[in-house]
XYZ file of C-alpha atoms in Angstrom:
665
model
C 25.072 -32.760 13.680
C 26.542 -32.264 10.702
C 29.825 -33.794 12.987
C 27.705 -37.049 12.788
C 26.734 -37.508 9.026
C 30.256 -37.180 8.356
C 31.278 -40.160 10.547
C 28.668 -41.998 8.974
C 30.636 -41.049 4.937
C 34.161 -42.543 6.612
C 32.837 -45.495 8.367
C 31.502 -46.325 5.359
C 34.722 -45.704 3.293
C 36.808 -47.960 5.365
C 34.145 -51.088 4.721
C 34.596 -50.434 1.711
C 37.865 -49.917 1.128
C 38.565 -52.820 2.709
C 36.254 -55.007 0.888
C 38.037 -54.294 -2.025
C 41.594 -54.904 -0.438
C 40.683 -58.130 0.595
C 38.971 -58.913 -3.130
C 42.450 -58.176 -4.714
C 44.787 -60.530 -2.075
C 42.277 -63.614 -2.075
C 44.386 -66.803 -1.121
C 43.403 -69.219 -3.088
C 41.722 -72.521 -1.740
C 43.093 -74.930 -3.116
C 47.041 -74.548 -2.512
C 48.224 -75.059 0.193
C 52.138 -74.213 1.338
C 52.689 -75.146 5.364
C 56.336 -73.572 5.622
C 58.345 -75.186 7.923
C 60.837 -73.461 9.868
C 64.681 -73.150 9.279
C 66.823 -75.840 10.918
C 69.267 -75.164 12.830
C 73.414 -74.108 11.369
C 76.403 -75.701 12.797
C 79.616 -73.279 13.596
C 80.767 -74.412 9.854
C 77.605 -74.038 8.811
C 75.683 -76.969 7.559
C 72.534 -78.167 9.578
C 72.807 -80.090 13.071
C 72.600 -83.665 12.809
C 69.667 -83.094 15.440
C 67.843 -82.431 12.612
C 66.185 -83.512 9.812
C 67.508 -81.596 5.999
C 64.500 -79.054 5.389
C 62.003 -80.576 3.003
C 59.564 -78.791 1.053
C 55.938 -79.942 0.326
C 53.588 -78.404 -2.292
C 50.152 -80.263 -2.324
C 49.137 -78.820 -6.425
C 45.676 -79.560 -7.078
C 45.650 -82.290 -10.108
C 43.465 -80.525 -13.754
C 40.257 -81.457 -14.360
C 39.763 -84.372 -16.042
C 36.931 -84.746 -18.488
C 35.175 -87.386 -16.164
C 35.823 -85.733 -13.263
C 32.701 -83.689 -11.690
C 32.666 -79.504 -11.702
C 32.347 -79.330 -8.296
C 35.022 -81.956 -7.265
C 37.714 -79.127 -8.275
C 36.410 -75.206 -7.391
C 37.762 -72.295 -7.812
C 40.167 -73.686 -11.253
C 41.352 -70.454 -11.863
C 43.491 -69.869 -8.636
C 44.885 -73.940 -9.420
C 46.319 -72.566 -12.498
C 47.885 -69.927 -11.915
C 49.940 -72.203 -8.994
C 51.084 -74.932 -11.837
C 52.230 -71.401 -13.642
C 54.274 -70.565 -11.129
C 56.313 -73.928 -10.975
C 56.240 -74.045 -13.801
C 58.069 -70.371 -13.948
C 61.339 -72.321 -12.178
C 60.341 -69.774 -9.365
C 60.336 -70.618 -5.331
C 56.683 -69.364 -3.656
C 56.953 -67.821 -1.183
C 55.326 -69.683 1.223
C 51.538 -68.835 2.681
C 50.840 -67.963 5.901
C 48.354 -70.192 7.903
C 47.162 -67.691 9.956
C 44.710 -65.716 7.347
C 40.628 -67.474 7.552
C 39.245 -67.152 4.806
C 36.192 -64.732 4.163
C 32.859 -67.655 4.281
C 29.406 -67.305 1.601
C 27.702 -65.327 4.987
C 30.751 -62.730 4.908
C 30.950 -62.520 1.596
C 26.892 -61.267 2.166
C 27.360 -58.901 5.027
C 29.965 -56.900 3.148
C 28.107 -56.469 0.550
C 24.983 -54.996 2.594
C 27.143 -53.297 4.051
C 28.422 -51.167 0.671
C 24.626 -50.809 0.038
C 24.176 -49.415 3.511
C 26.946 -47.041 2.587
C 25.732 -45.935 -0.394
C 21.808 -45.484 0.204
C 22.493 -43.331 3.520
C 24.497 -40.504 1.672
C 20.866 -40.551 -0.489
C 18.876 -40.189 2.294
C 20.036 -37.957 4.526
C 20.147 -35.681 1.260
C 16.280 -35.411 0.975
C 15.804 -35.157 3.265
C 17.714 -31.885 3.395
C 16.571 -30.562 0.599
C 13.222 -30.936 1.858
C 13.555 -29.555 4.786
C 15.048 -25.677 2.514
C 11.699 -26.740 0.661
C 9.669 -26.292 3.580
C 11.329 -22.632 4.676
C 11.022 -21.728 0.606
C 7.370 -22.313 0.837
C 6.491 -20.864 4.164
C 8.494 -17.367 3.354
C 6.536 -17.379 -0.356
C 3.348 -17.592 1.405
C 4.415 -15.017 4.694
C 5.232 -12.653 2.120
C 2.398 -12.365 -0.717
C -0.239 -12.754 2.386
C 1.206 -9.725 4.236
C 1.109 -7.579 0.421
C -2.899 -8.937 0.177
C -3.760 -6.798 4.407
C -4.412 -3.094 3.967
C -1.956 -2.513 6.478
C -0.471 -4.293 8.503
C -1.627 -7.331 10.821
C -1.434 -7.232 14.789
C 2.223 -9.518 15.650
C 0.686 -12.484 17.454
C 3.489 -15.415 17.877
C 4.953 -13.707 20.858
C 4.349 -15.064 23.730
C 5.621 -11.886 25.772
C 2.949 -10.366 29.309
C 1.810 -6.988 28.150
C 2.848 -7.246 25.031
C 0.985 -8.919 21.587
C -1.131 -12.036 21.724
C -0.709 -15.802 22.800
C 0.319 -17.061 19.394
C -3.237 -18.820 17.493
C -3.643 -21.548 15.304
C -4.809 -19.812 12.480
C -2.576 -16.337 11.365
C -4.162 -15.491 8.668
C -7.993 -15.343 10.296
C -6.598 -13.793 13.422
C -5.318 -10.856 11.250
C -7.950 -9.651 9.632
C -11.095 -10.041 12.296
C -8.439 -7.933 14.133
C -9.036 -5.061 10.861
C -12.644 -5.650 11.050
C -12.950 -5.527 14.819
C -10.542 -2.341 14.877
C -13.061 -0.417 12.045
C -16.387 -1.923 13.450
C -16.039 -1.784 17.492
C -15.569 0.582 19.942
C -12.419 -1.492 20.925
C -9.381 -0.239 21.095
C -6.078 -1.339 19.165
C -4.773 -1.468 22.467
C -6.996 -3.121 24.256
C -7.700 -5.187 20.956
C -3.572 -7.267 20.791
C -2.707 -7.168 24.595
C -2.124 -10.375 25.919
C -4.144 -11.161 28.836
C -7.580 -8.916 28.526
C -10.910 -9.731 27.833
C -10.858 -7.644 24.492
C -7.873 -10.669 22.425
C -9.289 -13.162 24.494
C -12.205 -12.843 22.472
C -10.806 -12.613 19.390
C -8.723 -15.742 19.764
C -11.658 -17.299 20.392
C -12.859 -16.347 17.631
C -10.085 -16.825 16.073
C -9.261 -20.821 16.656
C -12.517 -21.959 19.003
C -14.997 -20.736 17.871
C -17.431 -23.495 16.723
C -19.093 -21.518 14.321
C -16.488 -19.764 11.979
C -18.535 -17.300 10.717
C -17.915 -15.463 7.548
C -15.933 -11.369 8.223
C -18.003 -9.665 6.155
C -18.829 -5.563 6.066
C -19.778 -4.369 9.416
C -23.641 -4.307 8.618
C -23.917 -7.828 7.753
C -21.948 -9.128 10.258
C -24.288 -8.497 13.076
C -24.035 -12.476 14.389
C -20.168 -11.569 14.512
C -20.586 -8.325 16.212
C -22.395 -10.211 18.890
C -20.432 -13.456 19.590
C -17.211 -11.127 20.253
C -19.575 -8.510 22.817
C -20.132 -11.570 24.410
C -17.308 -13.628 24.570
C -15.847 -9.814 25.900
C -18.617 -9.686 28.705
C -17.874 -12.980 29.788
C -14.259 -12.565 29.540
C -14.582 -9.512 31.600
C -16.836 -10.724 34.255
C -15.191 -14.290 35.033
C -13.234 -13.122 37.550
C -10.858 -15.809 36.782
C -7.735 -14.591 38.061
C -4.186 -15.720 36.225
C -2.141 -16.945 39.074
C -6.097 -19.319 39.843
C -3.993 -22.560 38.651
C 0.016 -23.135 37.410
C 0.005 -23.191 33.487
C 1.388 -26.895 33.439
C -2.385 -27.805 34.399
C -5.019 -27.965 32.301
C -7.190 -26.206 33.940
C -5.386 -22.763 32.938
C -6.802 -22.737 29.250
C -10.113 -21.201 29.416
C -11.352 -22.297 26.085
C -11.274 -26.154 27.574
C -14.938 -27.750 28.218
C -14.716 -28.209 31.815
C -13.824 -25.362 32.944
C -14.554 -22.351 30.560
C -18.240 -21.122 32.291
C -17.019 -22.839 35.712
C -17.266 -19.364 37.250
C -21.313 -18.017 36.008
C -24.396 -19.456 37.900
C -25.853 -20.878 34.504
C -23.926 -20.535 30.956
C -25.905 -22.642 28.879
C -24.834 -22.776 25.539
C -22.749 -19.849 25.956
C -19.217 -20.407 23.966
C -21.304 -22.654 21.315
C -22.083 -22.892 18.100
C -26.000 -22.102 18.670
C -27.019 -18.656 17.315
C -26.712 -16.083 20.186
C -29.763 -16.149 21.048
C -29.891 -19.321 22.325
C -27.434 -17.843 24.869
C -28.396 -18.263 28.192
C -29.778 -14.587 28.803
C -30.459 -13.076 26.536
C -32.979 -12.859 24.275
C -33.048 -11.934 20.683
C -35.977 -9.642 17.018
C -37.066 -12.083 15.752
C -37.273 -10.258 12.567
C -33.290 -8.543 12.806
C -31.693 -12.236 14.547
C -30.212 -9.344 17.248
C -30.155 -9.051 20.854
C -32.724 -7.074 22.779
C -32.630 -7.924 25.508
C -29.493 -9.116 28.084
C -30.105 -11.052 32.083
C -27.408 -12.226 33.335
C -28.786 -10.648 36.842
C -27.739 -12.972 40.125
C -25.208 -15.307 37.838
C -21.552 -14.418 39.688
C -20.894 -11.999 37.372
C -16.891 -10.442 38.525
C -15.029 -7.861 36.797
C -15.853 -4.911 35.287
C -18.669 -4.078 32.587
C -17.246 -3.504 29.432
C -17.722 -0.472 26.698
C -19.163 -3.261 24.041
C -21.514 -3.969 26.231
C -22.472 -0.738 23.426
C -22.521 -2.174 20.428
C -25.958 -4.000 21.053
C -26.893 -1.289 18.899
C -30.504 -2.776 19.234
C -31.009 -4.325 23.119
C -33.180 -2.704 25.193
C -33.112 -4.333 28.496
C -30.097 -4.986 30.402
C -29.794 -6.041 33.369
C -26.744 -7.348 35.957
C -28.060 -6.476 39.021
C -26.861 -9.589 42.206
C -23.577 -9.464 40.986
C -19.326 -9.040 41.991
C -19.329 -6.497 39.303
C -16.482 -3.774 40.222
C -15.228 -0.395 38.176
C -17.080 2.523 37.507
C -20.791 2.470 35.452
C -19.925 2.826 31.395
C -20.767 5.800 29.539
C -21.013 3.886 26.597
C -23.997 3.188 27.648
C -25.662 6.593 26.975
C -24.929 5.062 22.801
C -27.483 2.282 22.671
C -30.061 4.007 21.063
C -32.962 1.807 22.875
C -31.535 0.823 25.874
C -34.731 1.955 27.963
C -34.194 -1.140 31.236
C -30.696 -0.412 32.683
C -30.765 -2.810 35.954
C -26.894 -2.660 38.043
C -27.967 -2.717 41.145
C -26.720 -4.610 44.555
C -22.451 -4.585 43.129
C -19.453 -2.567 43.496
C -18.991 -0.642 40.990
C -17.550 3.002 42.029
C -17.229 6.494 40.511
C -19.570 8.527 39.510
C -22.985 7.517 37.454
C -22.067 8.833 34.045
C -23.873 12.495 32.994
C -24.900 10.599 29.454
C -27.402 8.306 31.432
C -29.741 11.487 32.183
C -29.962 12.572 28.663
C -31.096 9.448 27.119
C -34.432 9.652 25.121
C -35.351 5.961 25.358
C -34.317 4.785 29.162
C -37.617 4.888 31.084
C -35.733 3.002 34.368
C -32.572 2.883 36.028
C -31.513 1.091 38.918
C -27.739 1.845 40.504
C -28.790 1.394 43.975
C -26.712 -0.500 46.249
C -23.388 0.000 44.621
C -20.248 2.453 45.553
C -21.011 5.149 43.442
C -20.271 8.875 44.459
C -20.806 11.799 42.855
C -23.117 14.384 42.686
C -26.120 14.134 40.549
C -25.971 15.821 37.365
C -27.024 19.616 37.663
C -29.493 18.916 34.528
C -31.125 16.391 33.848
C -33.316 15.370 30.293
C -34.174 11.941 30.191
C -37.507 13.005 29.287
C -38.821 9.345 29.616
C -37.314 8.266 32.862
C -39.455 6.550 34.747
C -38.078 4.430 37.904
C -34.498 6.465 39.461
C -32.963 3.895 41.950
C -29.856 5.567 43.460
C -30.019 4.035 47.058
C -27.374 2.986 48.941
C -24.903 4.993 47.724
C -22.710 7.405 49.008
C -24.085 10.425 46.630
C -23.120 13.518 48.073
C -23.680 16.932 47.602
C -27.715 18.487 46.561
C -30.967 17.059 44.597
C -31.122 19.464 41.606
C -33.803 21.489 41.016
C -34.413 19.489 37.407
C -35.443 16.371 38.496
C -38.404 17.671 39.402
C -38.942 18.872 35.647
C -38.578 15.225 34.639
C -42.529 14.710 33.616
C -42.850 10.868 33.402
C -40.956 10.588 36.585
C -42.732 8.446 39.321
C -39.984 6.888 41.166
C -37.074 8.778 42.937
C -34.762 6.340 45.844
C -31.800 8.683 46.807
C -32.484 6.997 50.270
C -28.747 5.962 52.476
C -26.306 8.177 50.924
C -24.759 11.655 51.789
C -27.257 13.937 49.779
C -27.560 17.465 52.093
C -28.759 20.767 51.613
C -33.377 21.812 51.818
C -35.218 20.169 48.903
C -35.384 22.325 45.870
C -38.745 24.334 45.211
C -40.678 23.525 42.618
C -41.609 25.219 39.615
C -45.061 26.645 39.546
C -46.029 25.521 35.957
C -44.367 22.232 36.541
C -46.724 19.588 38.125
C -45.028 15.928 39.237
C -46.287 12.969 38.261
C -43.860 11.239 41.217
C -45.358 9.077 43.244
C -42.889 7.023 45.492
C -40.468 9.475 46.794
C -37.636 7.697 48.967
C -34.716 10.184 50.241
C -34.343 9.024 53.964
C -30.742 8.783 55.765
C -29.516 11.099 54.043
C -28.352 14.725 56.094
C -31.424 17.182 54.306
C -32.077 19.804 55.642
C -35.255 22.664 55.920
C -38.906 22.370 55.905
C -41.207 20.334 53.484
C -41.597 23.285 51.744
C -45.719 23.585 51.505
C -45.200 24.623 47.831
C -43.904 20.607 47.444
C -46.080 18.182 48.513
C -48.968 20.429 46.983
C -47.967 19.609 44.156
C -47.328 16.000 43.852
C -51.046 14.871 43.623
C -50.271 11.368 43.112
C -48.002 10.788 45.598
C -48.090 7.143 47.363
C -45.063 7.163 49.565
C -42.512 9.696 51.490
C -40.096 8.208 53.209
C -38.721 11.082 54.590
C -37.341 10.101 58.229
C -33.756 10.177 59.639
C -32.757 13.513 57.506
C -33.018 17.177 59.295
C -35.838 18.428 58.310
C -37.081 21.157 61.096
C -40.300 23.354 61.084
C -43.930 22.659 61.344
C -46.275 19.982 58.953
C -48.133 23.133 57.509
C -51.390 21.319 57.934
C -53.455 21.887 54.603
C -50.108 20.961 52.002
C -52.558 17.051 53.075
C -55.053 17.855 52.223
C -53.697 17.890 48.192
C -52.334 14.331 48.581
C -55.215 11.206 48.387
C -53.369 8.654 47.468
C -50.668 8.487 49.904
C -50.468 5.284 51.691
C -47.762 5.477 53.371
C -45.821 8.799 55.638
C -42.335 8.456 57.340
C -41.359 11.539 58.965
C -39.429 9.559 62.126
C -35.717 10.599 63.035
C -35.846 14.190 61.968
C -36.734 17.820 63.668
C -40.074 18.725 63.252
C -41.767 20.460 65.485
C -45.885 22.436 65.909
C -48.671 20.000 66.115
C -49.592 17.423 64.101
C -51.855 17.970 61.288
C -55.329 16.763 62.302
C -55.411 16.204 58.621
C -52.988 13.866 58.967
C -56.256 11.469 60.532
C -58.780 12.088 58.046
C -60.629 11.278 55.850
C -58.454 13.436 54.206
C -56.622 11.176 53.773
C -58.196 7.790 53.623
C -56.124 5.503 51.955
C -52.964 5.961 54.441
C -51.532 3.007 55.673
C -48.041 4.186 57.478
C -47.624 7.043 59.860
C -44.899 7.059 61.020
C -44.639 11.264 63.561
C -41.814 9.560 65.898
C -37.948 11.210 67.763
C -39.554 14.793 66.331
C -39.677 17.720 68.977
C -43.307 17.535 67.815
C -46.465 19.416 70.753
C -49.807 19.764 71.473
C -53.060 17.019 72.422
C -52.619 13.733 69.883
C -55.108 14.540 67.002
C -59.197 13.386 67.615
C -60.477 12.616 63.933
C -64.200 14.672 64.185
C -66.422 12.058 63.548
C -69.034 10.861 65.773
C -70.857 6.858 65.439
C -73.153 8.178 63.785
C -71.268 8.736 60.632
C -69.218 5.279 61.329
C -65.857 7.646 59.569
C -63.668 3.805 59.191
C -59.708 5.092 58.989
C -57.397 2.603 56.840
C -54.490 3.211 59.350
C -52.730 0.170 60.832
C -49.351 1.566 61.449
C -49.372 4.403 63.704
C -45.725 5.930 65.675
C -45.964 9.647 67.589
C -43.560 8.342 70.110
C -41.125 10.193 71.724
C -42.258 13.743 70.833
C -43.766 16.814 74.230
C -47.762 15.951 72.692
C -50.125 16.275 76.176
C -53.301 15.425 76.543
C -55.896 12.268 76.345
C -55.284 9.912 73.675
C -57.965 10.003 71.062
C -61.286 7.999 71.393
C -62.891 8.886 67.911
C -59.601 8.697 65.871
C -59.267 4.469 67.778
C -63.404 4.532 67.008
C -61.915 4.986 62.892
C -59.616 2.504 63.036
C -61.204 -0.712 64.372
C -61.128 -2.940 61.953
C -57.384 -1.429 60.832
C -55.128 -0.833 63.642
C -51.596 -3.115 64.112
C -49.150 -1.188 66.056
C -49.894 1.761 68.244
C -46.757 3.122 69.656
C -47.252 7.052 71.940
C -44.176 6.070 74.993
C -42.142 7.871 76.218
C -44.291 11.158 76.296
C -43.882 11.852 79.647
C -47.572 13.835 79.511
C -49.919 11.239 77.815
C -52.155 12.275 80.794
C -55.998 10.621 81.473
C -57.178 6.906 80.887
C -57.418 3.695 78.327
C -60.395 4.160 75.889
C -62.709 1.268 76.376
C -62.690 1.406 72.239
C -59.110 0.118 72.529
C -61.224 -3.272 73.603
C -62.510 -3.234 70.336
C -59.517 -3.168 67.642
C -60.000 -6.437 66.602
C -56.831 -6.402 64.826
C -54.233 -4.533 66.996
C -51.313 -7.443 67.596
C -48.879 -4.272 70.184
C -49.858 -1.458 72.135
C -46.917 0.276 73.248
C -48.011 3.243 75.776
C -44.911 2.649 78.574
C -43.121 5.901 80.694
C -46.173 8.495 80.710
C -49.372 9.451 83.157
C -52.000 6.866 82.743
C -53.801 6.535 85.496
C -56.469 3.834 86.126
C -58.412 0.456 85.483
C -56.640 -1.863 82.139
C -60.150 -2.389 79.745
C -61.186 -6.125 80.686
C -62.033 -5.648 77.163
C -58.154 -5.684 75.967
C -58.741 -9.663 77.097
C -61.521 -9.652 73.834
C -58.117 -9.131 71.621
C -57.483 -12.415 69.964
C -54.102 -10.856 67.988
C -52.327 -9.646 70.211
C -49.109 -10.316 71.305
C -48.109 -7.658 73.381
C -48.347 -4.672 75.135
C -46.067 -2.689 77.567
C -47.449 0.251 79.518
C -44.803 0.230 82.074
C -44.112 3.148 84.237
C -47.864 4.392 84.319
C -49.990 4.712 87.166
C -52.370 2.110 86.365
C -53.841 -0.055 89.038
C -56.373 -3.423 89.647
C -56.361 -6.874 86.874
C -54.648 -6.707 83.543
C -57.207 -9.618 81.311
C -54.943 -12.264 80.625
C -57.364 -14.833 79.860
C -58.341 -15.352 76.240
C -55.012 -14.033 74.201
C -51.866 -15.181 72.902
C -49.604 -12.803 74.777
C -46.075 -13.372 74.535
C -45.125 -10.035 76.582
C -46.311 -8.541 78.810
C -45.028 -5.677 80.859
C -46.407 -3.834 84.406
C -45.626 -2.258 86.663
C -46.269 -5.856 89.108
C -42.627 -5.392 90.559
C -43.252 -4.209 94.673
C -44.430 -5.638 97.433
C -46.375 -2.105 97.335
C -48.342 -3.674 93.583
C -52.098 -2.824 93.015
C -51.888 -3.655 89.478
C -52.643 -7.662 89.104
C -51.237 -9.402 86.275
C -50.469 -13.752 86.320
C -49.579 -13.211 82.574
C -47.166 -10.588 83.312
C -43.529 -11.649 81.206
C -41.313 -8.333 83.445
C -42.990 -6.548 86.397
C -41.192 -2.831 86.909
C -41.558 -1.426 89.984
C -45.015 1.360 90.197
C -44.136 4.543 89.041
C -44.149 7.104 91.974
C -45.302 10.622 91.125
């Protein structure tokens, strides 16, 4: 830059010098003295005859007379100088006719050149002076702002990844917000200052891009600002936006761009707008405190981890983040939300152990973190006195079920199915009385007896799911009488043995609709209800599975009579020792849809009344010793499997979909 300035100065100086010189040596325009060449000399020094003698002609303009026009005498001073020159008797040296006389345009151009040569250095000096002044003023402002801050501000003018924040438009507000958040939030200094973290992204948004630009005040007076920061951290933690999603020179890489910033979520109405956070999608506020009390972002395509800053929503009561793609651990800081009563995190990809602090929360009523990848044991001590529902199904939880779980006074729903729990069910203290209505422990590795000291104390029990475990021993008959509200019992795929308690198909359990006892080692006969047609007892049982056991005897006619208005699915196949005929009452099971009694020793004919069952669509009675004709007319059968497959068959069936060879003894 400085070499260019020197050239300009040098060029201007040369032009000034040439102009001055031209002025001093200007030739008079009124005098012309043409110079002729010298004549050739002879050897004697006389002029040659061939050439004329030398002659000089001097044209001198006459002095102007008084009558003459002033315009006719153009440069009188020069003419006067010529006359004086000859009056002194000196010879005037001949002037060269090759040099041109400057015109008026050339004079004007010379004047312009001299003007710009003088002006250009002045302009350059003014520009340099303004630059220096700006630098001095900027240095003074920086030193003043730094002296006001109570602590060293975070560096914010570098773009090095992983070190400090990206460059911001308003460094003073950035520093002030940094100090405020370090004091009033749960964010660590490192997370707040490091570029690329959700916390730093939220800080930069509050600094430069938040249209609300809320004023910074004391912590207890800045609820709105803290809530905006918290939700911004949540978004940047769960937007699923990776650094390599686009090139650095693309507009889409700007996370604050209106068209791109919220593309990851299914719904983000009003998020990052000037509106109060109470109007942001998924948020609901208390009218009095203007604070968020509910946040529901379920099934909204959230990707990433749950930030610990959510605990800053101190008045939050309901938090629902279910059905997303959240990863990482459940923050233990959620237990610090004193008012939190409902926490739904199911159907995500969360890992790690469930924070034990949540099982000690005094306000929590529902904890649903099912269908994740959570591991580790359940905490031994549980004292969430208001907990009503605990759902941790479909995880990888290990260890034993703690005894303290029965002591939760308000617990009504306990879902621990599809885990890796082991050991026996803990006994319940004699002083305890459970409020559990829904107990689901299926698909684990639980073993031991279904304790008679446990079942009778669950007097409010409605759903009992214990299938696909390793329970063994007998089902104590008297224990079931204490469960009048029982509606569904799943005990299949265990190692249970002994007789089936008659109470399971008796008026004691008048509300029982589902009874699955299949795939065990039960023995004895199928319990027959102690009732007659006269007392007209009706049971509510719809599904009755007793297949794959070791039962013997005949089908229970009185029990079937009590089920004629309710039974829809009756499966007793693969017993090998069920004998006798199909009771005529089976033709009066008006709700029957599926009848499966194959692989037994049934004999006799098939009741024609089966043809009157309008709901019946599946009949599987093959591999028995039945004979006669199956009543196909009047039914809506889709599948009929019978022994009608060999040449010597004695069972006719026009509607069979599968015919098996006749069984032989």
